[in-house]
Coordinates of C-alpha atoms in Angstrom, one line a residue:
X7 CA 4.6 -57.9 -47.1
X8 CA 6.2 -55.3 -49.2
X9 CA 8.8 -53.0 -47.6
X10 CA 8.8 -49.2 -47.9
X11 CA 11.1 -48.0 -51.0
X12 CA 14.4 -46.8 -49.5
X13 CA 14.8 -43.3 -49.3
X14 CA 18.1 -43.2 -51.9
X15 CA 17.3 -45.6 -54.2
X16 CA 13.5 -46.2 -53.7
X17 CA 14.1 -49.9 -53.6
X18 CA 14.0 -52.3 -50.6
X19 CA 17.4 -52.7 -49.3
X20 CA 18.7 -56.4 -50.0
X21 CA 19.2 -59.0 -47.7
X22 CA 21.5 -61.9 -47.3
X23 CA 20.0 -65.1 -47.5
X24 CA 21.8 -66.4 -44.9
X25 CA 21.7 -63.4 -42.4
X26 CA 18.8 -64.0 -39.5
X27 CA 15.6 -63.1 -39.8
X28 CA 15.4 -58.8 -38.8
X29 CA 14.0 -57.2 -36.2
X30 CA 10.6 -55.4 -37.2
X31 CA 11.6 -52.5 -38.9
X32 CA 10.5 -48.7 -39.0
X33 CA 7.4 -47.4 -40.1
X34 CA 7.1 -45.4 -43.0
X35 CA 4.0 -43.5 -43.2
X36 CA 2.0 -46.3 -45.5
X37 CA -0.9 -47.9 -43.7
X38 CA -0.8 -51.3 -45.0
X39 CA 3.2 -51.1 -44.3
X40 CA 2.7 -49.9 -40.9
X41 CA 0.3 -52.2 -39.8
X42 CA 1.9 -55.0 -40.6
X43 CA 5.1 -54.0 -39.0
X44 CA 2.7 -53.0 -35.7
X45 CA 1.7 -56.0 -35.9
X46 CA 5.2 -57.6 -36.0
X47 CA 6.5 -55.2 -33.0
X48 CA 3.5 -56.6 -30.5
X49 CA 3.6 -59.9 -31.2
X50 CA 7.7 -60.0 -29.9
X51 CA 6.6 -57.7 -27.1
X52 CA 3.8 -60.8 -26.3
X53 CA 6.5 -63.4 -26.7
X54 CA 9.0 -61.7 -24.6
X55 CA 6.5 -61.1 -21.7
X56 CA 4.9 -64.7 -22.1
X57 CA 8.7 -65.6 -21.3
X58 CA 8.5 -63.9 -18.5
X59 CA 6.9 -65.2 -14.8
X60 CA 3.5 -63.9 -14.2
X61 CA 3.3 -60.6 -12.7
X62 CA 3.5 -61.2 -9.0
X63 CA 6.2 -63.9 -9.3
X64 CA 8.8 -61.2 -11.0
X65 CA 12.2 -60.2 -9.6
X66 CA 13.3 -57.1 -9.9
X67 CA 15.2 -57.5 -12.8
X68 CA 12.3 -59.4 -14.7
X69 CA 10.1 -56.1 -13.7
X70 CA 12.8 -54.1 -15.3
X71 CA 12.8 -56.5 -18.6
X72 CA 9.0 -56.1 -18.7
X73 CA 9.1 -52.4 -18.2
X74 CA 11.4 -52.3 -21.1
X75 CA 9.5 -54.3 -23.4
X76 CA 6.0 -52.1 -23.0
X77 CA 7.8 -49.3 -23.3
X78 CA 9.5 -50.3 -26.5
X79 CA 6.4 -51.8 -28.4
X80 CA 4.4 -48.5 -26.8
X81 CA 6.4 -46.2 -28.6
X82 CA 5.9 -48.1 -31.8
X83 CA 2.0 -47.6 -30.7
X84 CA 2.5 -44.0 -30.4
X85 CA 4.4 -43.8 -34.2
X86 CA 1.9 -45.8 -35.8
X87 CA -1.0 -43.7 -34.1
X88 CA 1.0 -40.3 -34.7
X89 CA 0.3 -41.5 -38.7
X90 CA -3.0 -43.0 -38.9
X91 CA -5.3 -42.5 -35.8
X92 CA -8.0 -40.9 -38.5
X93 CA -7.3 -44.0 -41.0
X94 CA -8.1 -46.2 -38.3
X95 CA -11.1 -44.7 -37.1
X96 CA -12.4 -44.6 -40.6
X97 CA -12.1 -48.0 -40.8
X98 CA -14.0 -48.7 -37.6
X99 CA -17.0 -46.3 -38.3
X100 CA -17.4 -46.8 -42.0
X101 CA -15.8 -43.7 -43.1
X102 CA -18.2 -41.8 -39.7
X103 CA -21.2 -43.6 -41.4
X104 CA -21.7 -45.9 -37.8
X105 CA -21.5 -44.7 -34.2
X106 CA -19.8 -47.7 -32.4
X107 CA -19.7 -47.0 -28.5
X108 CA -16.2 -46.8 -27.2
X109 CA -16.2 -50.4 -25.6
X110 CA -17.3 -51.5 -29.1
X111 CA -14.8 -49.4 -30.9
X112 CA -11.9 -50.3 -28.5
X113 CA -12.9 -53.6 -28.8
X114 CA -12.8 -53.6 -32.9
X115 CA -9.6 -51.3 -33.0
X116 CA -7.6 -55.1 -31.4
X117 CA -9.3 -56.8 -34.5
X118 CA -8.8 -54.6 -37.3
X119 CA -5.5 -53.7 -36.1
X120 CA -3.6 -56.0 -34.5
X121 CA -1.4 -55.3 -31.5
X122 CA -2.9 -51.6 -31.2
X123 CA -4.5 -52.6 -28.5
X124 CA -5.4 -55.6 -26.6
X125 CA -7.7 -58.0 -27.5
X126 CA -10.8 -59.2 -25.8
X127 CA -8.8 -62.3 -24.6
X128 CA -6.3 -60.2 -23.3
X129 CA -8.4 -57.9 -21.0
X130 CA -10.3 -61.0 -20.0
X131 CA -7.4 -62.1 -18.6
X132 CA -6.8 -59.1 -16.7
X133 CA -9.9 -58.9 -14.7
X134 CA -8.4 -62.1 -13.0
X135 CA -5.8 -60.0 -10.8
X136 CA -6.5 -57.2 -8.7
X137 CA -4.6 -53.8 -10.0
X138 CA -1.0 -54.6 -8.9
X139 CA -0.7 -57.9 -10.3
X140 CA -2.0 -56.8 -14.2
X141 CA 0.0 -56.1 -16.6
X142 CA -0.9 -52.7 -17.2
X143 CA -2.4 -53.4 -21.0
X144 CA -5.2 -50.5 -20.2
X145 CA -2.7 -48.1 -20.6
X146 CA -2.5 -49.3 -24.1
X147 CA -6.0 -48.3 -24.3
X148 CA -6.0 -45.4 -23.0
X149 CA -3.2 -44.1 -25.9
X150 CA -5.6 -45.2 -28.0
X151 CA -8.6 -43.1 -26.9
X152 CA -6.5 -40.3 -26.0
X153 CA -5.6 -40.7 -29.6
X154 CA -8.7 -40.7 -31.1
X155 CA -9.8 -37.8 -29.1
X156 CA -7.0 -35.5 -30.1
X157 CA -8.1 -35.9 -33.5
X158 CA -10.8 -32.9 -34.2
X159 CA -12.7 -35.3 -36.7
X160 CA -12.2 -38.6 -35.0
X161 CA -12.7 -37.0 -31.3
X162 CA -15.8 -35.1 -32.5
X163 CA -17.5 -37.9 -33.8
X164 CA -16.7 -39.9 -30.6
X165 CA -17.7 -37.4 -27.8
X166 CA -20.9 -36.8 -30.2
X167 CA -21.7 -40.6 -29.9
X168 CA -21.2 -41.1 -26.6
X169 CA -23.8 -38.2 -26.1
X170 CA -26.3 -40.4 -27.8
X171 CA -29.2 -42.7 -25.7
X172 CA -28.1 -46.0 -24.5
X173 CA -29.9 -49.0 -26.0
X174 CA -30.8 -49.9 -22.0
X175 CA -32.6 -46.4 -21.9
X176 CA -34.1 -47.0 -25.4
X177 CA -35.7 -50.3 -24.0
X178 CA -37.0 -49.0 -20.4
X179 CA -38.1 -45.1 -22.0
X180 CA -42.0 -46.8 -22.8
X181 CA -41.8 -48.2 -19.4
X182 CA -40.8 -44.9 -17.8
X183 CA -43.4 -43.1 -19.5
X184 CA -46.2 -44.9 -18.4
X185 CA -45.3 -45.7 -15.2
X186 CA -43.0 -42.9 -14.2
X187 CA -40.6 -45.1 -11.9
X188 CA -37.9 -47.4 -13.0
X189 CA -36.1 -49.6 -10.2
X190 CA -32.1 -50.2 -11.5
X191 CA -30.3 -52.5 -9.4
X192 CA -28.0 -49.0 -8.1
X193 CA -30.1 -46.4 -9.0
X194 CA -33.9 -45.5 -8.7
X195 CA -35.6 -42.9 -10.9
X196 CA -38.8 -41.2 -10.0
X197 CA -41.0 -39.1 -11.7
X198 CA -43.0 -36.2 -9.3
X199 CA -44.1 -33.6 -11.2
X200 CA -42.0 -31.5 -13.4
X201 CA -39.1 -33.7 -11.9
X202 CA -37.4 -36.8 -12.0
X203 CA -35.9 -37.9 -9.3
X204 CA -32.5 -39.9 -9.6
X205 CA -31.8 -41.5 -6.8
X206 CA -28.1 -43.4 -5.9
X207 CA -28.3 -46.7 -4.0
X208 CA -25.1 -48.4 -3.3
X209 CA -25.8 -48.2 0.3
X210 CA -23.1 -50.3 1.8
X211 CA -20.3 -48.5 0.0
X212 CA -21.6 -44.8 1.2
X213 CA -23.0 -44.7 -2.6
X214 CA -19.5 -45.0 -4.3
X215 CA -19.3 -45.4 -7.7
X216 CA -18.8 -48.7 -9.3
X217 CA -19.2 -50.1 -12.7
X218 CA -22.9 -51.3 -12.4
X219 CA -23.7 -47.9 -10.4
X220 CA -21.9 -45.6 -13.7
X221 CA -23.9 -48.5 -15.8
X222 CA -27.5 -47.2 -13.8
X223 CA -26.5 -43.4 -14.2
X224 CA -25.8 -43.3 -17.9
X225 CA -29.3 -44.9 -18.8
X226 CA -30.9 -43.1 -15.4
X227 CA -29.6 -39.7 -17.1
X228 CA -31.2 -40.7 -20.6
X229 CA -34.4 -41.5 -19.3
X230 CA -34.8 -38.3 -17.1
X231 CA -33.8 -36.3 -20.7
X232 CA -35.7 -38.4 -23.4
X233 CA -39.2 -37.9 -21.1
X234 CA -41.2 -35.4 -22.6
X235 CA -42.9 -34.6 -19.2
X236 CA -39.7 -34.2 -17.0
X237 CA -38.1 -30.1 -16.9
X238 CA -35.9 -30.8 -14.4
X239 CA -33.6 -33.4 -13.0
X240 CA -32.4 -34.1 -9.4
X241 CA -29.6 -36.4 -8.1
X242 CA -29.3 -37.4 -4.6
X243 CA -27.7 -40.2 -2.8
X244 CA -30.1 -43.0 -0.7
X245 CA -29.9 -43.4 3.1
X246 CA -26.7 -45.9 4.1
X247 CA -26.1 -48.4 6.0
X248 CA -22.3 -48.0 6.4
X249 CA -21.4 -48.2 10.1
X250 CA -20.0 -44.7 10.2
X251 CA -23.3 -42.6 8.8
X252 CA -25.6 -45.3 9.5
X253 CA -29.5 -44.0 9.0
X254 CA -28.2 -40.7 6.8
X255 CA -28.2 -39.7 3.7
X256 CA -24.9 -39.4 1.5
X257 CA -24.4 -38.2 -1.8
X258 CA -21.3 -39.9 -2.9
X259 CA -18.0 -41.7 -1.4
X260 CA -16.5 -40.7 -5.2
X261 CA -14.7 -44.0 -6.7
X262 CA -14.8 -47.5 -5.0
X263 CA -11.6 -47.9 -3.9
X264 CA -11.9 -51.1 -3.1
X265 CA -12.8 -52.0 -6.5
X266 CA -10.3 -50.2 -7.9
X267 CA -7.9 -52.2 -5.8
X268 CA -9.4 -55.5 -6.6
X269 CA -8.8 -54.5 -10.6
X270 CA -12.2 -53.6 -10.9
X271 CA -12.7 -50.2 -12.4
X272 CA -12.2 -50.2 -15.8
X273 CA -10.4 -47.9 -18.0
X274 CA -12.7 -48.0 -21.0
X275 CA -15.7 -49.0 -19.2
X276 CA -15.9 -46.9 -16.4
X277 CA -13.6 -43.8 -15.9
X278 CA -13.7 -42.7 -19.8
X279 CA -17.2 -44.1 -19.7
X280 CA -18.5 -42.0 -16.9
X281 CA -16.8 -38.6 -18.3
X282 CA -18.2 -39.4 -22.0
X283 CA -21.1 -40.7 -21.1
X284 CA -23.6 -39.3 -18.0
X285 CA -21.7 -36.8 -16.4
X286 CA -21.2 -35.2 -20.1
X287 CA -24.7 -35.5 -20.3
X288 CA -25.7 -33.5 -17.5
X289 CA -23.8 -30.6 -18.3
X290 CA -24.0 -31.2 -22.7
X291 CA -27.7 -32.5 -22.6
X292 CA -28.4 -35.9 -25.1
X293 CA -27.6 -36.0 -28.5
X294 CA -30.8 -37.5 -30.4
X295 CA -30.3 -36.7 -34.1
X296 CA -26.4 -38.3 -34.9
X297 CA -27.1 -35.9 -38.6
X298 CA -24.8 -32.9 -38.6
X299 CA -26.5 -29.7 -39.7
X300 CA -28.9 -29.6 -37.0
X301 CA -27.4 -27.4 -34.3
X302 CA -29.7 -27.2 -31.1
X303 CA -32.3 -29.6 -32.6
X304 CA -29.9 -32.4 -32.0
X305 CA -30.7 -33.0 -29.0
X306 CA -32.1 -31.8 -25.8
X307 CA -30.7 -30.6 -22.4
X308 CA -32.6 -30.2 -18.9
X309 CA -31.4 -28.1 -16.1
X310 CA -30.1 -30.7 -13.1
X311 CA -30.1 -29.9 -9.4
X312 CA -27.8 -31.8 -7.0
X313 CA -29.1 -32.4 -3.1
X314 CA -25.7 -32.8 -1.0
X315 CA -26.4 -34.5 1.9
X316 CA -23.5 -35.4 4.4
X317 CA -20.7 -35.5 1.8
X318 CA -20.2 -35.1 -2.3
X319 CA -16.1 -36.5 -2.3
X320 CA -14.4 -37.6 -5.6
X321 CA -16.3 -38.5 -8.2
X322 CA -19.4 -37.2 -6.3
X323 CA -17.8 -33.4 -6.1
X324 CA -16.9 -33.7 -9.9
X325 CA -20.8 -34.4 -10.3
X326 CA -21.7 -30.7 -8.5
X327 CA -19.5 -28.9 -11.2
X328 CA -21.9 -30.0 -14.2
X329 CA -25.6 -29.3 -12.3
X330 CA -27.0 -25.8 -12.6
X331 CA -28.2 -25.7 -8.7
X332 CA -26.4 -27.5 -5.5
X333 CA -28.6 -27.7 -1.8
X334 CA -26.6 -28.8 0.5
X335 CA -27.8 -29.6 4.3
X336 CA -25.8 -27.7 6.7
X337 CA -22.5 -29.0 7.8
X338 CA -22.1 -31.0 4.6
X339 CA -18.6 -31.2 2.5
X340 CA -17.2 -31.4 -1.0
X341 CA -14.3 -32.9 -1.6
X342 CA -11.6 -34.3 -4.5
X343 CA -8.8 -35.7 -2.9
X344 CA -6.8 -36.1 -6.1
X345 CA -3.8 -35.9 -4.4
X346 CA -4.4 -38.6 -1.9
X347 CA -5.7 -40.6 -3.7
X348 CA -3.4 -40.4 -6.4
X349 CA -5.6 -40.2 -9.8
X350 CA -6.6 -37.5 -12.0
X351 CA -10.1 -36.3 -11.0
X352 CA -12.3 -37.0 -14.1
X353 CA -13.3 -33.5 -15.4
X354 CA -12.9 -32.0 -11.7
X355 CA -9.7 -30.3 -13.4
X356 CA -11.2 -28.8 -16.0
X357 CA -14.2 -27.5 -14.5
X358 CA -13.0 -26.3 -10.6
X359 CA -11.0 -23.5 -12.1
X360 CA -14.0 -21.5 -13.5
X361 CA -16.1 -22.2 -10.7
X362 CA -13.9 -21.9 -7.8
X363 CA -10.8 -19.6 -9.6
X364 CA -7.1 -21.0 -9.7
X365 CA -5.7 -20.8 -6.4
X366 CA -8.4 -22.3 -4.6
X367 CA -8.9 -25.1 -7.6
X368 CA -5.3 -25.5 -6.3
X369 CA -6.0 -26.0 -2.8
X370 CA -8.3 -28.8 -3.8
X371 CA -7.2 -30.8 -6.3
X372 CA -2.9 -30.1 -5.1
X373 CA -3.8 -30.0 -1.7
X374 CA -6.4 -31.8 -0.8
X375 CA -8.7 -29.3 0.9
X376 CA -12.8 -30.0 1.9
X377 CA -14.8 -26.7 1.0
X378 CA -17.5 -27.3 3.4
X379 CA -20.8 -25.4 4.0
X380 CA -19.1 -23.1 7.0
X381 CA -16.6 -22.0 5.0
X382 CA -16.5 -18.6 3.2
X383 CA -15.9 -19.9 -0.3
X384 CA -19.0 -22.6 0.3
X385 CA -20.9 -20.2 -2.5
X386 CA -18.5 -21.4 -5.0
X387 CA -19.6 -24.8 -4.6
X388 CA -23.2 -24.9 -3.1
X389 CA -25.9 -22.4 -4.3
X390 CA -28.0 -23.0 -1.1
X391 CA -27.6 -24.4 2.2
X392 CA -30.3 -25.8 4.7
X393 CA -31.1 -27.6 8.0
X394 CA -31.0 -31.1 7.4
X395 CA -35.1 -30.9 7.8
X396 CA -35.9 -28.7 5.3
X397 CA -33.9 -30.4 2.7
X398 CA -36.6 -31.7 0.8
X399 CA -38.4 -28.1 0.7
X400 CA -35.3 -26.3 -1.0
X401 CA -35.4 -29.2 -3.5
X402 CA -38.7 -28.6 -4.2
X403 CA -38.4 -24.7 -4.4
X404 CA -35.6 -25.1 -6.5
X405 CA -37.3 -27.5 -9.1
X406 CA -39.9 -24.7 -9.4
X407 CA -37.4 -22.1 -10.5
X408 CA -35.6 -23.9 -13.0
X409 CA -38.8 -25.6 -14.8
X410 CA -39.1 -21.8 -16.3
X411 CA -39.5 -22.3 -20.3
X412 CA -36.7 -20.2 -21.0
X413 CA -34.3 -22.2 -18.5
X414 CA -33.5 -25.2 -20.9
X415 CA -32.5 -22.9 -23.8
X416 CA -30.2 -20.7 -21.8
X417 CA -28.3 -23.3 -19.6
X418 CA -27.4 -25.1 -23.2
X419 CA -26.2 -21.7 -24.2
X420 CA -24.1 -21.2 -20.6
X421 CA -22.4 -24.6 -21.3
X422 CA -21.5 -23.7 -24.9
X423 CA -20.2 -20.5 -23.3
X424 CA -18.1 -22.3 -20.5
X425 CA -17.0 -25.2 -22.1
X426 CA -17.5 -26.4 -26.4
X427 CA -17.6 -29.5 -26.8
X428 CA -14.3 -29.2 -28.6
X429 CA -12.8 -27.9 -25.3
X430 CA -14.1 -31.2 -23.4
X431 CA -12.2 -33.0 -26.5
X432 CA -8.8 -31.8 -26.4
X433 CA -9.1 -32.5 -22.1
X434 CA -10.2 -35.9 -22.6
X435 CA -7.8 -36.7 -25.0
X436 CA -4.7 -36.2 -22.4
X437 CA -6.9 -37.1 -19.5
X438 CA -7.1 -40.5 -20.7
X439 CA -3.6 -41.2 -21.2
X440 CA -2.5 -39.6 -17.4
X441 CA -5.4 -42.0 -16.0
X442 CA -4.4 -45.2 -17.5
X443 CA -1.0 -44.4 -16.2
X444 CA -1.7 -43.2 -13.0
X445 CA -4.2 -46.2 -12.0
X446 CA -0.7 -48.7 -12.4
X447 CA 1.2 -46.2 -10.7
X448 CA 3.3 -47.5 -7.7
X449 CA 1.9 -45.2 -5.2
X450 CA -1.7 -45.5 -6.0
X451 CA -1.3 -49.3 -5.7
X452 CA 0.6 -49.1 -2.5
X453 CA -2.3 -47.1 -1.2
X454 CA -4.9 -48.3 -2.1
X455 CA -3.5 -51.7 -0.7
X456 CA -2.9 -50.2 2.4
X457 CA -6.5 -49.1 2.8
X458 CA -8.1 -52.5 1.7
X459 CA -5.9 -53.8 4.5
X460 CA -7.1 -51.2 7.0
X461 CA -10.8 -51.7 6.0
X462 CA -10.7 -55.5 6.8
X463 CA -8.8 -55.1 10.3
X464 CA -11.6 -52.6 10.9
X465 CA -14.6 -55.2 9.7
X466 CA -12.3 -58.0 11.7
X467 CA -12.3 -55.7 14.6
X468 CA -16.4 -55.1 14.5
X469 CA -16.6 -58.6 13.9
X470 CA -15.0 -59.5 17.0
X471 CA -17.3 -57.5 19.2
X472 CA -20.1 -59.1 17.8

């Protein structure tokens, strides 16, 4: 491999034959170059932490070696991406000619660029440990994608794709049609009437998100949007079976934390997936014309009501900030306990502000405060609340009023107004960076350990009775 000319003499500088071999050097700005001394960098880091004990087997000292070594070989990452995150994407998409999904570009960016991110192997790996015994490589993915989404060309082109129908939808959209029902394994969609009804089923787990529920969602979403004969969406969660709200409806637990303990809620896959994938759908409608030019005929957007019952927490309250119209039954809360839990709340941040204003966004997010249906500021959060019994009529009523003709066209132009696409972009970008790093984060694994613990003395302790 050629070296960069010197600065002084724009020759490489000569080395002794019998000196030993050098250290990787610097980059210098030429893709080929810095590649190739990428490349170099991550395959010492590799040998370094191969020499090291497997994660849970580390002392201290061989934590702080490790520690040292990422972060060495990271900042080499964050040089080399600094340079050519646009080259790179280029290469991946043709020059923007194809729209590879980001598992498939994530997953291309190890091969065409070696040690940018891990490989397939490498992640494979991963998924064998629960969260505190990885190595942490997702946080190499997540520079990445925060990377590529900082970029106004790249990012555009990536928040556009992931905006596009799902090949799962493509493949069930006849069925839907005809039949007007589709049974997912998490999720159940109905058509009745002018609506479709999506439904969440994770019963057990009080309807928590998990990667085959987000999986259901994003091609749940594109079915309810790509059917000709549907105005209006509705989410609501499925009756539980969960000891503690056994026989009711809940809308959403938010994140499985026992997954994400157990190492399986995935960076890529799930909580970039969800933000660029359904939950941008609901509020930015499906993009079904890729050529640019078009403007609104791109795609096509539906108004979405939510139907609260019990509880929306986490992930479930991020979900209310992107629907047009939120019934909730009386005595129902909304939640995102950021703070206890110790993550960044998807887009919760982005969007709580403008819906609730600053200081009570604060209270939430900072401070972990419920806004429940008794409180005074419930109107910032739900536009109606009921009697558990008359649920299904305010549904109804509110399907009526927002299958208007005119109510498509001007919620697009309310979520142009509130928040461009390029706004959602530059959030992303730095969102996915803080979430990679805050999953491996010593306090979120100490907590979410101690809960998992907590759960199983409680199912040992109802075990017992029985």
């Amino acid at each position: 491999m050629t070296d960069c000319p010197s600065p002084s003499t724009g020759v490489p500088a000569p080395v002794p034959t019998d000196a030993p071999p050098p250290a990787p050097g610097p980059l210098c700005g030429r893709f080929d170059h810095d590649a190739g001394r990428l490349a170099e960098h991550a395959a010492a880091a590799e040998r370094a932490l191969t020499a090291l004990p497997p994660v849970p087997a580390r002392s201290r000292e061989e934590r702080i070696r490790a520690a040292t070594v990422h972060a060495e070989v990271r900042g080499v990452r964050r040089a080399f991406l600094a340079r050519h995150t646009d080259t790179v994407y280029g290469l991946l998409t043709d020059g923007l000619n194809r729209r590879p999904r980001l598992p498939e570009l994530v997953d291309a960016a190890a091969y065409r660029v070696p040690g940018l991110v891990p490989t397939r192997e490498q992640m494979a790996a991963e998924l064998r440990h629960v969260q505190a015994e990885k190595e942490g490589r997702e946080i190499d993915q997540g520079r990445f994608c925060g990377a590529v989404l900082r970029s106004p060309v790249a990012g555009r082109h990536l928040v556009e794709t992931m905006l596009g129908p799902t090949p799962r939808a493509l493949e069930l959209l006849d069925r839907f049609r005809a039949e007007g029902r589709v049974e997912l394994d998490t999720v159940h969609v109905e058509r009745r009437g002018a609506a479709a009804h999506v439904e969440f089923r994770n019963p057990r787990r009080l309807n928590a998100e998990n990667s085959r529920l987000i999986a259901d969602l994003d091609t749940a979403v594109d079915l309810v949007l790509l059917d000709d004969r549907v105005r209006v969406g509705v989410l609501r969660g499925c009756v539980t079976d969960h000891p503690a709200h056994r026989g009711r409806r809940v809308f959403s637990a938010g994140v499985d934390l026992t997954d994400l303990r157990d190492g399986r809620i995935p960076l890529v896959g799930f909580l970039l997936g969800r933000e660029l994938g359904y939950v941008n759908k609901l509020l930015h409608g499906l993009l079904t014309d890729p050529a640019p030019g078009a403007g609104g005929e791109r795609g096509v957007t539906k108004p979405w009501i939510g139907a609260v019952d019990t509880f929306a927490i986490g992930g479930g309250m991020q979900l209310l900030l992107a629907l047009d119209h939120v019934v909730a039954e009386e005595g129902a809360y909304a939640s995102l306990p950021a703070a206890e839990e110790g993550i960044v709340p998807g887009a919760g941040n982005l969007r709580l502000t403008r819906q609730t204003g600053a200081r009570l966004a604060r209270q939430v997010v900072l401070g972990g405060r419920r806004i429940a249906t008794t409180d005074p500021e419930a109107a910032t959060v739900f536009d109606e609340v009921v009697p558990a019994d008359r649920m299904d009529e305010a549904v109804e009523r509110a399907v009526a009023a927002l299958s208007a003709p005119a109510v498509a066209a001007n919620r697009r132009m309310l979520a142009l107004a509130e928040e461009s696409l390029d706004h959602f972009r530059a959030y992303l970008a730095e969102f996915a960076l803080a979430q990679a790093e805050r999953a491996y984060a010593p306090d979120v694994l100490d907590k979410v350990e101690r809960r998992w613990q907590e759960r199983e003395r409680r199912r040992a302790a109802r075990g017992s009775r029985t």
